[in-house]
């Protein structure tokens, strides 16, 4: 088993990670794909949860809310918000990796 000094990068600099996923050194294509994937994942998750929420709302309270509202008012705005944040975050990571070359610390 390696000690923590060996697991850190050069010059003892710790590599940023979130749940074991490295947060540095992304290329442009990787950054764009990760940002798009996070938005799509958010869209489908929020849409599914809002469909179930509308199902419960319609059945228990005898309303007739259209299920298409879950896409329009919940799924799409949340995906746009996540895309805005994700493109800033992954774009910043890409720019930092671009300007801190392999020789820089």
PDB file of C-alpha atoms in Angstrom:
ATOM      1  CA  UNK A   1       0.000   0.000   0.000  1.00  0.00           C
ATOM      2  CA  UNK A   2       1.351   3.393  -0.976  1.00  0.00           C
ATOM      3  CA  UNK A   3       1.668   6.202   1.505  1.00  0.00           C
ATOM      4  CA  UNK A   4       0.107   9.594   0.961  1.00  0.00           C
ATOM      5  CA  UNK A   5       3.362  11.236  -0.171  1.00  0.00           C
ATOM      6  CA  UNK A   6       3.624   8.799  -3.090  1.00  0.00           C
ATOM      7  CA  UNK A   7      -0.005   9.305  -4.093  1.00  0.00           C
ATOM      8  CA  UNK A   8       0.354  13.063  -4.374  1.00  0.00           C
ATOM      9  CA  UNK A   9       1.766  14.463  -7.564  1.00  0.00           C
ATOM     10  CA  UNK A  10       5.172  16.034  -8.136  1.00  0.00           C
ATOM     11  CA  UNK A  11       6.628  18.289  -5.462  1.00  0.00           C
ATOM     12  CA  UNK A  12       4.100  17.049  -2.889  1.00  0.00           C
ATOM     13  CA  UNK A  13       1.220  18.810  -4.578  1.00  0.00           C
ATOM     14  CA  UNK A  14      -2.068  17.020  -3.885  1.00  0.00           C
ATOM     15  CA  UNK A  15      -4.258  16.172  -6.841  1.00  0.00           C
ATOM     16  CA  UNK A  16      -7.832  17.333  -6.517  1.00  0.00           C
ATOM     17  CA  UNK A  17     -10.383  14.542  -6.540  1.00  0.00           C
ATOM     18  CA  UNK A  18     -14.083  14.212  -5.868  1.00  0.00           C
ATOM     19  CA  UNK A  19     -15.282  10.708  -4.931  1.00  0.00           C
ATOM     20  CA  UNK A  20     -12.114   9.311  -6.499  1.00  0.00           C
ATOM     21  CA  UNK A  21     -12.672  11.206  -9.756  1.00  0.00           C
ATOM     22  CA  UNK A  22      -9.665  13.407 -10.642  1.00  0.00           C
ATOM     23  CA  UNK A  23     -10.481  17.075 -11.102  1.00  0.00           C
ATOM     24  CA  UNK A  24      -7.504  18.178 -13.150  1.00  0.00           C
ATOM     25  CA  UNK A  25      -5.850  17.595 -16.471  1.00  0.00           C
ATOM     26  CA  UNK A  26      -8.965  17.480 -18.686  1.00  0.00           C
ATOM     27  CA  UNK A  27      -8.709  18.125 -22.381  1.00  0.00           C
ATOM     28  CA  UNK A  28     -11.187  20.296 -24.272  1.00  0.00           C
ATOM     29  CA  UNK A  29     -13.278  17.382 -25.569  1.00  0.00           C
ATOM     30  CA  UNK A  30     -13.370  15.716 -22.156  1.00  0.00           C
ATOM     31  CA  UNK A  31     -14.464  18.952 -20.480  1.00  0.00           C
ATOM     32  CA  UNK A  32     -17.254  19.537 -23.009  1.00  0.00           C
ATOM     33  CA  UNK A  33     -18.475  15.937 -22.785  1.00  0.00           C
ATOM     34  CA  UNK A  34     -18.510  15.997 -18.979  1.00  0.00           C
ATOM     35  CA  UNK A  35     -20.439  19.274 -18.945  1.00  0.00           C
ATOM     36  CA  UNK A  36     -22.986  17.983 -21.471  1.00  0.00           C
ATOM     37  CA  UNK A  37     -23.356  14.670 -19.661  1.00  0.00           C
ATOM     38  CA  UNK A  38     -23.981  16.364 -16.325  1.00  0.00           C
ATOM     39  CA  UNK A  39     -26.738  18.492 -17.861  1.00  0.00           C
ATOM     40  CA  UNK A  40     -28.403  15.531 -19.553  1.00  0.00           C
ATOM     41  CA  UNK A  41     -28.223  13.467 -16.381  1.00  0.00           C
ATOM     42  CA  UNK A  42     -29.826  16.320 -14.451  1.00  0.00           C
ATOM     43  CA  UNK A  43     -32.537  16.750 -17.081  1.00  0.00           C
ATOM     44  CA  UNK A  44     -33.582  13.099 -17.003  1.00  0.00           C
ATOM     45  CA  UNK A  45     -33.372  12.773 -13.226  1.00  0.00           C
ATOM     46  CA  UNK A  46     -35.366  15.935 -12.487  1.00  0.00           C
ATOM     47  CA  UNK A  47     -37.897  15.114 -15.203  1.00  0.00           C
ATOM     48  CA  UNK A  48     -38.461  11.611 -13.808  1.00  0.00           C
ATOM     49  CA  UNK A  49     -38.853  12.919 -10.274  1.00  0.00           C
ATOM     50  CA  UNK A  50     -41.242  15.655 -11.386  1.00  0.00           C
ATOM     51  CA  UNK A  51     -43.344  13.160 -13.373  1.00  0.00           C
ATOM     52  CA  UNK A  52     -43.729  11.062 -10.239  1.00  0.00           C
ATOM     53  CA  UNK A  53     -44.486  14.202  -8.252  1.00  0.00           C
ATOM     54  CA  UNK A  54     -47.173  15.226 -10.723  1.00  0.00           C
ATOM     55  CA  UNK A  55     -48.565  11.702 -10.677  1.00  0.00           C
ATOM     56  CA  UNK A  56     -48.976  11.877  -6.918  1.00  0.00           C
ATOM     57  CA  UNK A  57     -50.327  15.457  -7.131  1.00  0.00           C
ATOM     58  CA  UNK A  58     -52.913  14.493  -9.767  1.00  0.00           C
ATOM     59  CA  UNK A  59     -54.023  11.283  -8.064  1.00  0.00           C
ATOM     60  CA  UNK A  60     -54.226  12.413  -4.461  1.00  0.00           C
ATOM     61  CA  UNK A  61     -55.647  15.891  -4.954  1.00  0.00           C
ATOM     62  CA  UNK A  62     -57.692  15.158  -8.098  1.00  0.00           C
ATOM     63  CA  UNK A  63     -55.968  17.792 -10.233  1.00  0.00           C
ATOM     64  CA  UNK A  64     -55.399  17.542 -13.984  1.00  0.00           C
ATOM     65  CA  UNK A  65     -51.929  18.987 -14.437  1.00  0.00           C
ATOM     66  CA  UNK A  66     -50.378  18.102 -17.788  1.00  0.00           C
ATOM     67  CA  UNK A  67     -47.311  15.842 -17.517  1.00  0.00           C
ATOM     68  CA  UNK A  68     -45.543  17.830 -20.244  1.00  0.00           C
ATOM     69  CA  UNK A  69     -45.094  20.544 -17.634  1.00  0.00           C
ATOM     70  CA  UNK A  70     -42.474  18.339 -15.975  1.00  0.00           C
ATOM     71  CA  UNK A  71     -40.222  18.757 -19.022  1.00  0.00           C
ATOM     72  CA  UNK A  72     -40.937  22.442 -19.543  1.00  0.00           C
ATOM     73  CA  UNK A  73     -40.946  23.799 -16.014  1.00  0.00           C
ATOM     74  CA  UNK A  74     -38.675  21.394 -14.134  1.00  0.00           C
ATOM     75  CA  UNK A  75     -36.368  19.325 -16.359  1.00  0.00           C
ATOM     76  CA  UNK A  76     -35.257  21.911 -18.894  1.00  0.00           C
ATOM     77  CA  UNK A  77     -34.567  24.820 -16.484  1.00  0.00           C
ATOM     78  CA  UNK A  78     -32.587  22.581 -14.150  1.00  0.00           C
ATOM     79  CA  UNK A  79     -30.531  21.231 -17.072  1.00  0.00           C
ATOM     80  CA  UNK A  80     -29.788  24.759 -18.287  1.00  0.00           C
ATOM     81  CA  UNK A  81     -28.692  25.788 -14.801  1.00  0.00           C
ATOM     82  CA  UNK A  82     -26.419  22.749 -14.483  1.00  0.00           C
ATOM     83  CA  UNK A  83     -24.999  23.366 -17.969  1.00  0.00           C
ATOM     84  CA  UNK A  84     -24.194  26.966 -17.046  1.00  0.00           C
ATOM     85  CA  UNK A  85     -22.338  25.909 -13.909  1.00  0.00           C
ATOM     86  CA  UNK A  86     -20.708  22.840 -15.500  1.00  0.00           C
ATOM     87  CA  UNK A  87     -19.331  24.724 -18.500  1.00  0.00           C
ATOM     88  CA  UNK A  88     -17.804  27.319 -16.171  1.00  0.00           C
ATOM     89  CA  UNK A  89     -16.314  24.671 -13.861  1.00  0.00           C
ATOM     90  CA  UNK A  90     -14.994  22.336 -16.554  1.00  0.00           C
ATOM     91  CA  UNK A  91     -13.895  25.255 -18.725  1.00  0.00           C
ATOM     92  CA  UNK A  92     -11.902  26.626 -15.804  1.00  0.00           C
ATOM     93  CA  UNK A  93     -10.337  23.217 -15.200  1.00  0.00           C
ATOM     94  CA  UNK A  94      -9.415  22.975 -18.883  1.00  0.00           C
ATOM     95  CA  UNK A  95      -7.866  26.456 -18.942  1.00  0.00           C
ATOM     96  CA  UNK A  96      -5.895  25.718 -15.771  1.00  0.00           C
ATOM     97  CA  UNK A  97      -4.618  22.454 -17.263  1.00  0.00           C
ATOM     98  CA  UNK A  98      -3.753  24.238 -20.510  1.00  0.00           C
ATOM     99  CA  UNK A  99      -1.684  26.948 -18.841  1.00  0.00           C
ATOM    100  CA  UNK A 100      -0.012  24.770 -16.219  1.00  0.00           C
ATOM    101  CA  UNK A 101       1.973  22.495 -18.468  1.00  0.00           C
ATOM    102  CA  UNK A 102       3.662  19.265 -17.402  1.00  0.00           C
ATOM    103  CA  UNK A 103       6.775  21.114 -16.202  1.00  0.00           C
ATOM    104  CA  UNK A 104       4.903  23.618 -14.016  1.00  0.00           C
ATOM    105  CA  UNK A 105       3.650  23.029 -10.498  1.00  0.00           C
TER     106      UNK A 105
END
